[in-house]
Coordinates of C-alpha atoms and ligand atoms in Angstrom, one line a residue:
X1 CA -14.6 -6.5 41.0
X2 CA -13.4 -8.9 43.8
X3 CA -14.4 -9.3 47.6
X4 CA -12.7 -11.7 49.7
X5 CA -13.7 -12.2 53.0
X6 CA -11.5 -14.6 55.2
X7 CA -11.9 -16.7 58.1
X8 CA -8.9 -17.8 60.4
X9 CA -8.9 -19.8 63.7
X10 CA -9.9 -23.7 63.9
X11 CA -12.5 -25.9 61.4
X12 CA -12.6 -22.4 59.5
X13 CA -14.4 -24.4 56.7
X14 CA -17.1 -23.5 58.2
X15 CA -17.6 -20.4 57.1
X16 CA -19.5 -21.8 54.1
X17 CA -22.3 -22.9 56.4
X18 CA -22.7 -19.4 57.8
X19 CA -22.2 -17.6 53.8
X20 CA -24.7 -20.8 53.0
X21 CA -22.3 -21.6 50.0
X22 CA -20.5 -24.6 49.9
X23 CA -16.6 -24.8 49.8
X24 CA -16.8 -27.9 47.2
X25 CA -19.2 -26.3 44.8
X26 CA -18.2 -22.5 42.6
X27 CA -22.0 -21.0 42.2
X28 CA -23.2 -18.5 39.6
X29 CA -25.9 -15.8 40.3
X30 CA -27.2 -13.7 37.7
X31 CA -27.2 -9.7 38.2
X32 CA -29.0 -7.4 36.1
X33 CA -25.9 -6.4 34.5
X34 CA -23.8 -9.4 34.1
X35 CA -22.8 -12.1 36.6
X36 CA -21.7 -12.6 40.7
X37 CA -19.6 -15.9 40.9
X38 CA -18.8 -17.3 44.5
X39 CA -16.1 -19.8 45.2
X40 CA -13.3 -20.4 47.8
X41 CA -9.5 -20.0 46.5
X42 CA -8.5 -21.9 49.8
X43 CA -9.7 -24.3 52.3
X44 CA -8.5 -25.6 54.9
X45 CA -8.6 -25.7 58.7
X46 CA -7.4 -22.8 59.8
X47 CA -7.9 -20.6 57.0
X48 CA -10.8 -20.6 54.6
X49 CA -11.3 -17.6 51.9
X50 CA -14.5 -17.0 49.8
X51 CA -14.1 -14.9 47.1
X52 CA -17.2 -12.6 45.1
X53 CA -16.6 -12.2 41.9
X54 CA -18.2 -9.7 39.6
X55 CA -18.5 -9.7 36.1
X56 CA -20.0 -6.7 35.1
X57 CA -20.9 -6.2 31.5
X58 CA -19.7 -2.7 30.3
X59 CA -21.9 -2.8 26.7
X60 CA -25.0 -3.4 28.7
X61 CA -24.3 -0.8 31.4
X62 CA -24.2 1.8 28.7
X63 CA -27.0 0.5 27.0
X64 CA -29.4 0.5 29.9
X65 CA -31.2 -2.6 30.9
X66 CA -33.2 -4.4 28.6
X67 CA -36.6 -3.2 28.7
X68 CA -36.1 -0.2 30.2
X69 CA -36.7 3.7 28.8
X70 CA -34.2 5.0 30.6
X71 CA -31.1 4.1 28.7
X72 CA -27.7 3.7 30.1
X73 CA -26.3 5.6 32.9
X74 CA -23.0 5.2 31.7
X75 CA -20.4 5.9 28.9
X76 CA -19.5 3.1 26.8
X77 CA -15.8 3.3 28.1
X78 CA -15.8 3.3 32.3
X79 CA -14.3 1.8 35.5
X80 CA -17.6 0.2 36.4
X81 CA -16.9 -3.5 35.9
X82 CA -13.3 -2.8 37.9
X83 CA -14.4 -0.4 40.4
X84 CA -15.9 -1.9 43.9
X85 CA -19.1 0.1 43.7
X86 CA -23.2 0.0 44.6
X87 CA -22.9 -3.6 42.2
X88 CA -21.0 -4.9 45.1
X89 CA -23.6 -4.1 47.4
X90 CA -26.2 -5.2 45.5
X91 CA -24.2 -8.5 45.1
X92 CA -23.6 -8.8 48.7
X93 CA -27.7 -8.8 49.3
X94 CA -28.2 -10.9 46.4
X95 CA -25.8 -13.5 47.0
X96 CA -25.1 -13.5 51.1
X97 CA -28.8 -12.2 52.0
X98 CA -29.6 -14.9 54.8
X99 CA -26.0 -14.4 56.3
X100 CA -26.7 -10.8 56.0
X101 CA -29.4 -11.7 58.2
X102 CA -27.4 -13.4 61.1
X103 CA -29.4 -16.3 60.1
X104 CA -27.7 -19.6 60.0
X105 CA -29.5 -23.0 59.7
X106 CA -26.7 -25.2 60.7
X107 CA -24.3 -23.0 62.5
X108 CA -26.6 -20.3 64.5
X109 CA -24.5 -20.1 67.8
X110 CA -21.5 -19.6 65.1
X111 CA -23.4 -16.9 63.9
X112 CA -23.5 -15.3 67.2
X113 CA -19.7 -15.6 67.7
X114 CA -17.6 -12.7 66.9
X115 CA -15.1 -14.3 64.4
X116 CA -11.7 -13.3 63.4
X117 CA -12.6 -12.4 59.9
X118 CA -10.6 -10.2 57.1
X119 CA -12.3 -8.6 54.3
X120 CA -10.2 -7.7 51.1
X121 CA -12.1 -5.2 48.8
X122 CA -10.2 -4.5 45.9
X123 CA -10.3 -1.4 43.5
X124 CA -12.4 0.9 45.9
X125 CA -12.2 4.4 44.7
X126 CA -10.6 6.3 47.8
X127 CA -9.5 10.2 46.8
X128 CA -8.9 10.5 50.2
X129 CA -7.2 7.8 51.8
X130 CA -7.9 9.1 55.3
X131 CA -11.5 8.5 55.0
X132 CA -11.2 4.8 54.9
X133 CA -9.1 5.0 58.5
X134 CA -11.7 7.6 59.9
X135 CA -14.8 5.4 58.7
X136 CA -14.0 1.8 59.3
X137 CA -11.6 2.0 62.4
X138 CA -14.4 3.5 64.4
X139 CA -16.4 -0.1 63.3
X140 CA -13.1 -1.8 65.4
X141 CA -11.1 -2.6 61.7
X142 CA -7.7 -2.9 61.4
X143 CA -7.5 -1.2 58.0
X144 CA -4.4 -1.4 55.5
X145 CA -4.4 -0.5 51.9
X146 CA -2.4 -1.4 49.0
X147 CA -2.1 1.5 46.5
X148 CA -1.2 1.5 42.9
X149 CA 0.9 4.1 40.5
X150 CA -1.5 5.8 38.0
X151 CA 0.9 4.5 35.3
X152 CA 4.1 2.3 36.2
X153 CA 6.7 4.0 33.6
X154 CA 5.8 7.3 35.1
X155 CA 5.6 7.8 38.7
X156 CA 5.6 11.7 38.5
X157 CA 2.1 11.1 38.0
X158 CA 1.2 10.1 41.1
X159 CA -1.0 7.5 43.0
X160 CA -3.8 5.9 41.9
X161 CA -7.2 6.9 43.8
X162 CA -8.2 3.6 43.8
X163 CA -6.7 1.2 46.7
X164 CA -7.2 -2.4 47.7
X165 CA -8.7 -1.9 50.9
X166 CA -7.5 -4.9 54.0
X167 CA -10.2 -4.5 56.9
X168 CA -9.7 -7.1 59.7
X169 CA -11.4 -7.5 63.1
X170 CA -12.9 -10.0 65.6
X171 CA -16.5 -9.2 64.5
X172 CA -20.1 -11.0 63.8
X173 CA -20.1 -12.0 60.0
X174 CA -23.5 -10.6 59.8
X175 CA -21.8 -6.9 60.8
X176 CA -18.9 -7.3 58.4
X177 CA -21.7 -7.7 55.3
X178 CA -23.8 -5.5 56.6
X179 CA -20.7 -2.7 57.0
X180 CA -19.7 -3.8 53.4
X181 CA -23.3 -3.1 51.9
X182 CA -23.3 0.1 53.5
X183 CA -19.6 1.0 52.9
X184 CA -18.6 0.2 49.9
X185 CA -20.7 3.0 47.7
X186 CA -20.0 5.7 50.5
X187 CA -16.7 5.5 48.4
X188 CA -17.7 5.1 45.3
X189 CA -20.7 6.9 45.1
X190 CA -21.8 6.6 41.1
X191 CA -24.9 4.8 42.1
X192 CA -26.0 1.9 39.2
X193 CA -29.4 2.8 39.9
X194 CA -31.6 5.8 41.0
X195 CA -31.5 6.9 44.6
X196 CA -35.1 7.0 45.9
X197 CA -37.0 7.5 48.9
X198 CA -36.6 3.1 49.6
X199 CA -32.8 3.7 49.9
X200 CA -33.0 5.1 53.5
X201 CA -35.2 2.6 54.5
X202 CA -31.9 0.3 53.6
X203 CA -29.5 2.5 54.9
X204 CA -31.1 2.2 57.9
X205 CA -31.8 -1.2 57.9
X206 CA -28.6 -2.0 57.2
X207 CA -26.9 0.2 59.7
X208 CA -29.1 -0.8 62.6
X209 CA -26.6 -1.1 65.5
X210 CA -24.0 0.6 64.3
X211 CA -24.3 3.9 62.2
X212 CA -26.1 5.6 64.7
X213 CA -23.4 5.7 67.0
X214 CA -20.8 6.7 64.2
X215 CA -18.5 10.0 64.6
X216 CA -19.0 10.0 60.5
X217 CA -22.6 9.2 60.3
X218 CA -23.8 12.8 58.8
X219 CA -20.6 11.4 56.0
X220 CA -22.2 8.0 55.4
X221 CA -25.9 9.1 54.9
X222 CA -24.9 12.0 52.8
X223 CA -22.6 9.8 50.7
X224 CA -24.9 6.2 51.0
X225 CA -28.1 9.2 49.2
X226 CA -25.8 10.8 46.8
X227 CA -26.6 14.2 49.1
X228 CA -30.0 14.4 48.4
X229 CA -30.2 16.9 51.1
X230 CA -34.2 16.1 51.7
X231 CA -33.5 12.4 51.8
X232 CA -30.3 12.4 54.4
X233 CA -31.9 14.6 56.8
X234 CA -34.8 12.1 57.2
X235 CA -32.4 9.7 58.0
X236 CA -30.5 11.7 60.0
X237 CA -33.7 12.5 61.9
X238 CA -34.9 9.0 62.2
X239 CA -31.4 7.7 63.2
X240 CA -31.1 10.4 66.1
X241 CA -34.5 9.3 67.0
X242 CA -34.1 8.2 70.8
X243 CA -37.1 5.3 69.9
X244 CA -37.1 2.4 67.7
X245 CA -39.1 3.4 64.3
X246 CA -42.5 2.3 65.1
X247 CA -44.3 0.4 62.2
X248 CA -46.2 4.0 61.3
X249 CA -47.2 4.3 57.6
X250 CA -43.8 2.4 56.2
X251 CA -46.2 3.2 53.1
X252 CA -46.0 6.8 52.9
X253 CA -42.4 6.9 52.6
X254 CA -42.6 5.3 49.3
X255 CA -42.4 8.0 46.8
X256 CA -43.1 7.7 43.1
X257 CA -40.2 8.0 40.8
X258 CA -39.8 10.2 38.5
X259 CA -40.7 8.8 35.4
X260 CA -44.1 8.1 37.2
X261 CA -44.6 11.8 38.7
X262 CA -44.0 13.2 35.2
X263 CA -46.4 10.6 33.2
X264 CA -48.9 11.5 35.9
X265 CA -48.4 14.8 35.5
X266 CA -48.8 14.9 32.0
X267 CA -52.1 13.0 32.0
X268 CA -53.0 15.4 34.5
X269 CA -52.7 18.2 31.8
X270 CA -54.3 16.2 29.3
X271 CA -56.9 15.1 31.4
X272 CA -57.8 19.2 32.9
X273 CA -57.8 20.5 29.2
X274 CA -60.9 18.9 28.8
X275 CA -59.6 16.2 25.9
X276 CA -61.5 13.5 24.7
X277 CA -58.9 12.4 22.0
X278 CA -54.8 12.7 22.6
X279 CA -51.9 11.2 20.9
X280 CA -49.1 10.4 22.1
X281 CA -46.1 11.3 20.4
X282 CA -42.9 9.7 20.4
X283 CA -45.0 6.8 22.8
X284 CA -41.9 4.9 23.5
X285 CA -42.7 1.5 25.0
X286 CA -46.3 2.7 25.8
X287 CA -46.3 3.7 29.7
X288 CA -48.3 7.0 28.8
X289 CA -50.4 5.3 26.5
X290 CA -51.5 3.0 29.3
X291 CA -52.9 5.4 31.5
X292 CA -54.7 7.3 28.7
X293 CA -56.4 3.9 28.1
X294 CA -57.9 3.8 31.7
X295 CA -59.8 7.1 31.5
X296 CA -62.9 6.8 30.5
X297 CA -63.1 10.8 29.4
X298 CA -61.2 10.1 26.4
X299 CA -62.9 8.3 23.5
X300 CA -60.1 8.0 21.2
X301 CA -56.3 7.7 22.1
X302 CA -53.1 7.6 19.7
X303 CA -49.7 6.1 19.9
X304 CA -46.8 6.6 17.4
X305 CA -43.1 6.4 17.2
X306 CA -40.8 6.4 15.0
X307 CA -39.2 2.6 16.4
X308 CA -40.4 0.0 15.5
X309 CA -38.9 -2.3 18.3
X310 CA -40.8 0.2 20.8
X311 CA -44.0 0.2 19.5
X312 CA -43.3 -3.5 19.6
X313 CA -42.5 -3.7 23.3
X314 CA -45.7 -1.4 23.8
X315 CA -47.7 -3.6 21.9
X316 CA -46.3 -6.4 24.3
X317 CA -46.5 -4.6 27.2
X318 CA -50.1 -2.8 26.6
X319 CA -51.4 -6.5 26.1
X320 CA -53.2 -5.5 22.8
X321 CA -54.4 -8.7 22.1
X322 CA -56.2 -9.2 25.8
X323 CA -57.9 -5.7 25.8
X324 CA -61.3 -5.1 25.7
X325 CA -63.1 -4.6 22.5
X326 CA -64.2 -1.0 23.4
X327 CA -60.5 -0.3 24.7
X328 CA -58.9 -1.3 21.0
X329 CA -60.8 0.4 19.5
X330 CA -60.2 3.2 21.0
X331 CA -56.7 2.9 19.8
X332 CA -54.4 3.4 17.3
X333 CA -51.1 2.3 17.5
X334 CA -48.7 3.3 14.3
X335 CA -45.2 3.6 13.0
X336 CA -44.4 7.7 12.4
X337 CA -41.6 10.3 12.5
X338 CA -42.7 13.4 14.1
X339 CA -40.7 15.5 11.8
X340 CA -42.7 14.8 8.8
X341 CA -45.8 16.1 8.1
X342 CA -48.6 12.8 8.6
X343 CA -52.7 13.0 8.3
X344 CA -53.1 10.4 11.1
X345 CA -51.5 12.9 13.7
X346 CA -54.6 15.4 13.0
X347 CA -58.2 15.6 14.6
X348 CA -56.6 14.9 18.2
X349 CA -57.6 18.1 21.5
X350 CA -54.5 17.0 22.8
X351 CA -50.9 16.0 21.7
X352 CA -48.3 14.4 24.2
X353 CA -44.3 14.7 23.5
X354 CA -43.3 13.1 26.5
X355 CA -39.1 13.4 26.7
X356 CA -38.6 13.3 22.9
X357 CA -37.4 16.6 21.8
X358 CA -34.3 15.9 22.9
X359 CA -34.0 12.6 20.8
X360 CA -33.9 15.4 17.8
X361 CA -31.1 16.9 16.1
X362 CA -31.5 20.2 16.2
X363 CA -31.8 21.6 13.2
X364 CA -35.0 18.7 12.7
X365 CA -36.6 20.8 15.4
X366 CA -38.3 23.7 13.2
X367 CA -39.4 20.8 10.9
X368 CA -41.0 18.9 14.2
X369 CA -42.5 22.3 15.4
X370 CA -44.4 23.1 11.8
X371 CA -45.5 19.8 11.8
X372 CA -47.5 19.7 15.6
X373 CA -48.1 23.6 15.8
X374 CA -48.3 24.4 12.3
X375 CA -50.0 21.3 10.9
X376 CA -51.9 19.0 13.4
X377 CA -52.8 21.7 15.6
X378 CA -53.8 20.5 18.2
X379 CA -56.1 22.3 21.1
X380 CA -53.2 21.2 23.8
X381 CA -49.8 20.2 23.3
X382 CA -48.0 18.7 27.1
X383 CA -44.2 18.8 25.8
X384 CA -41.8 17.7 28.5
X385 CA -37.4 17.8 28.4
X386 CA -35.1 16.9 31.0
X387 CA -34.1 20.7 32.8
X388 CA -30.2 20.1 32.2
X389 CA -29.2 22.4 35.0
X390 CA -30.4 20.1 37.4
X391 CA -28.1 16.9 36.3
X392 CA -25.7 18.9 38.7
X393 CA -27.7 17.0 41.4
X394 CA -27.2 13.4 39.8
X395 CA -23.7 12.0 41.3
X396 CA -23.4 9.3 39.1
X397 CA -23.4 11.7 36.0
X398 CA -19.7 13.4 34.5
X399 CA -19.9 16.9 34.4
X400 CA -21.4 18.5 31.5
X401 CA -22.8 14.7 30.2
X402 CA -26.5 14.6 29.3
X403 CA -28.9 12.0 31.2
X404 CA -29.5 9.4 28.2
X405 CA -26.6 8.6 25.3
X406 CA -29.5 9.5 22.4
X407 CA -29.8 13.0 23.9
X408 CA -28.7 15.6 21.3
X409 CA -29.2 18.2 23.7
X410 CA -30.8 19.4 27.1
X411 CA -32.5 22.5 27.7
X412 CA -31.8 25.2 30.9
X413 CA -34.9 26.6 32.1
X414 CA -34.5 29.7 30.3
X415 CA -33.5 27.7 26.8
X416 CA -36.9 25.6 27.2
X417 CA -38.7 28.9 27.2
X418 CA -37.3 30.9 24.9
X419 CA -38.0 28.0 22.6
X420 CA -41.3 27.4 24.2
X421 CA -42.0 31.1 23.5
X422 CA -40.8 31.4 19.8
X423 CA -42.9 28.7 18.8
X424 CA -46.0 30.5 20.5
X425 CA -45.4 33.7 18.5
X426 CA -45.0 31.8 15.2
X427 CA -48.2 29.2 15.6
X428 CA -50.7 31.1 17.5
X429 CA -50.4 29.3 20.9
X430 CA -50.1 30.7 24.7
X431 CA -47.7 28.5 26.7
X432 CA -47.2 28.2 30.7
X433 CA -44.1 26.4 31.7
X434 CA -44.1 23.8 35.1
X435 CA -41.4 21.9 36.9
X436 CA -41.7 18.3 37.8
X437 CA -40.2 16.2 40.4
X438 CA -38.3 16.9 43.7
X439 CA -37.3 20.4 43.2
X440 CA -33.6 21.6 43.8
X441 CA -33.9 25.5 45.2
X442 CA -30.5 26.4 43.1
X443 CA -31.4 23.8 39.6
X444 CA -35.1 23.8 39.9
X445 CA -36.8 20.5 39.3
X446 CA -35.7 17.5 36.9
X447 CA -37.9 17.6 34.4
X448 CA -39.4 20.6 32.9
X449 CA -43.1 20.7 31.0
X450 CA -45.1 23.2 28.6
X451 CA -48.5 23.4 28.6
X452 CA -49.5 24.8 25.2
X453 CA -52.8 25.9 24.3
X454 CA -54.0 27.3 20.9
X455 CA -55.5 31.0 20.8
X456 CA -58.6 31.0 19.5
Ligands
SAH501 N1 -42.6 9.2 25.6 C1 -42.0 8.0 26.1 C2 -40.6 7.6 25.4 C3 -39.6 8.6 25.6 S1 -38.1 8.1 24.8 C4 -41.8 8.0 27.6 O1 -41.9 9.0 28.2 O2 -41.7 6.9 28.2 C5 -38.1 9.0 23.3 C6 -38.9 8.4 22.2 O3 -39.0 9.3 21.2 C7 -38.2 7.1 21.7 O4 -39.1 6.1 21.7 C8 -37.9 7.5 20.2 O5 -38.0 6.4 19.3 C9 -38.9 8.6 20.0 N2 -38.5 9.5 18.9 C10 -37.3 10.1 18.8 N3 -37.3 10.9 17.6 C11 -38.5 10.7 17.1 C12 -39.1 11.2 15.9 N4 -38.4 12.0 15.1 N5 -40.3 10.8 15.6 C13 -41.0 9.9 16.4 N6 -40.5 9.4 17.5 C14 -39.3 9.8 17.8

């Protein structure tokens, strides 16, 4: 992935004063998936290029970030580390924050100055190549693109969709960066990250001056928040908004994501069943665990799973060693698979299975059933799986993938509850079925949980 962004005119070296990166020296910035290198192919007086370079580790992309539950959002084979995407954005801010900014230590009136300035994104995925006229050129870009044969020996099939994309103009560096960090993922809009309620606080931030006067704005917010309908007409609102935005409650636009609404959620359960004991099954790196361990209505609390390596990072991240007495030993933290039958998972109100299921082959499922229904019996099982009619909403996601590489399957609504409902009939429990998260009126919400309670 490679940005250039050239100066021409007189003592153009100075461009490295207003990027604050210095001709003379190449600089290397770690990213959380592989590396952003900055260094100028040419210097001189009246024509000085610095050139962003990403190296974007493919392994790690489809592995997830270290640390995290989530897993990888990719396949192990994709365009990601070629493909100017939302990592180039994220590099921009990273790596050209303060000239972002239109701050400049040494060179503020240069700052100020409109500059004759060309910006060479390469590899940006354009299906339509009109777009790229109809979205920059209102900006006051010159815009010319180089486009490639999908395969040189046979041109019968057809152009490339990715271009190398020329924008040139007599324009404030700070508007240039700012139009890139905006731009750049309305074309390529397989987001490395979750879009949440904080990115139209940046999309506005970023397109203060400019994107509110756009003929494509509507374009640019529904492609810069992967068309999460509820998010882009906020911004829509707020940008059609004849006032500044006041400082009102920045607070309550930060919503919790998902991972956080379900785990509350699912204590919520636990905690309304009237449990004083709950285990939680397939714990993960521990972030349910943790909140167990705060409330003081349950007097003894479980973790197992069958990795080692996460019961590991929940030791780590749980702090066993700095808990209180009375808070280990209220816990037990052990090495399990759910689809064997295992004492220590009995005597517990309440059982937890917090987006394991579909970790399980199926045909391991009737074994994992017997075991929690048939064996531990538990007052309460929570059970939550992702609702896989609603990846439909997730952009970034190939059609018919599943959200997580170790998925063996995802459930529609009605497949959770015929499932849900078969293992009522066979174990003695009732079951009532929720939806959690933002929730899509055709897909329903993302996650989907069963509340089961044993007849009596
Ligand atoms: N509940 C946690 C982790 C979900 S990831 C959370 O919500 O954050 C799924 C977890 O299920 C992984 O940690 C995996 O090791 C565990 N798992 C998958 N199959 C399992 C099995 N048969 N027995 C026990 N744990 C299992």
């Amino acid at each position: 992935m490679l940005l250039t962004i050239t100066y021409t005119g007189e003592h153009t070296q100075e461009l490295g004063y207003l990027l604050h990166k210095n001709p003379a020296r190449p600089q290397e910035f770690p990213l959380s998936y592989g590396k952003a290198y900055v260094f100028y192919p040419e210097v001189t007086d009246q024509r000085t290029t610095c050139a962003l370079l990403l190296d974007i580790d493919p392994i790690d992309l489809a592995r997830g970030k270290a640390g995290s539950t989530e897993g990888g959002l990719f396949d192990y084979v994709n365009d990601r580390p070629y493909v100017s995407s939302s990592f180039m954005s994220t590099a921009i801010s990273r790596v050209f924050g303060t000239a972002m900014s239109g701050r400049s230590k040494e060179r503020q009136a240069l700052a100020d100055t409109p500059l004759p300035l060309t910006a060479k994104i390469h590899m940006l995925a354009a299906p339509n190549k009109n777009m790229l006229a109809e979205i920059f050129e209102p900006l006051g870009y010159a815009t010319s693109i180089e486009t490639y044969p999908n395969d040189d020996k046979f041109p019968a099939w057809g152009e490339s969709k990715y271009v190398t994309l020329t924008l040139s103009a007599t324009v404030l560096l700070k508007d240039l960066l700012n139009h890139l960090y905006v731009l750049i993922p309305v074309f390529d809009t397989q987001k490395h990250y979750y879009v949440s309620a904080e990115e139209i606080e940046k999309l506005l931030s970023h397109g203060e001056g400019w994107l509110k006067e756009h003929p494509r704005r509507e374009y640019i917010a529904g492609r810069y928040l992967n068309r999460r309908r509820g998010y882009v007409n906020q911004a829509l609102a707020r940008l059609s908004e004849d006032e500044p935005e006041s400082e009102q409650e920045p607070e309550a636009e930060k919503k919790p994501n998902l991972n956080q609404t379900r785990l509350q959620a699912v204590l919520d359960e636990a905690l309304a069943c009237g449990a004083k004991s709950v285990i939680d099954m397939g714990c993960g790196e521990g972030n349910l665990t943790r909140l167990l361990l705060k409330e003081k209505q349950l007097t003894k609390v479980a973790a197992t799973d069958v990795s080692f390596s996460s019961l590991e990072r929940a030791k780590e991240k749980l702090k066993i060693d700095r808990l209180h007495e009375t808070v280990q030993e209220k816990l037990s933290l052990f090495q399990s698979s759910l689809t064997y039958r295992d004492k220590r998972f009995e005597g517990y109100d309440c059982a937890c299975v917090v987006e394991v299921v579909e970790h399980m082959d199926p045909p391991r499922l009737e074994a994992f059933a017997r075991v929690l229904f048939g064996f531990s019996k538990p007052g309460t099982v929570v059970l939550t799986t992702p609702n896989i009619e609603y990846n439909v909403n997730y952009e970034h996601m190939r059609e018919n993938a599943l959200r997580h590489g170790d998925h063996r399957f995802e459930w529609t609504r009605a497949q959770f509850k015929a499932w849900a409902e078969s293992i009522c009939g066979r174990y003695g429990y009732s079951v009532i079925t929720k939806e959690i998260g933002e929730n899509d009126e055709a897909t329903g919400a993302p996650t989907q949980m069963g509340v089961f309670t044993l007849c009596v």
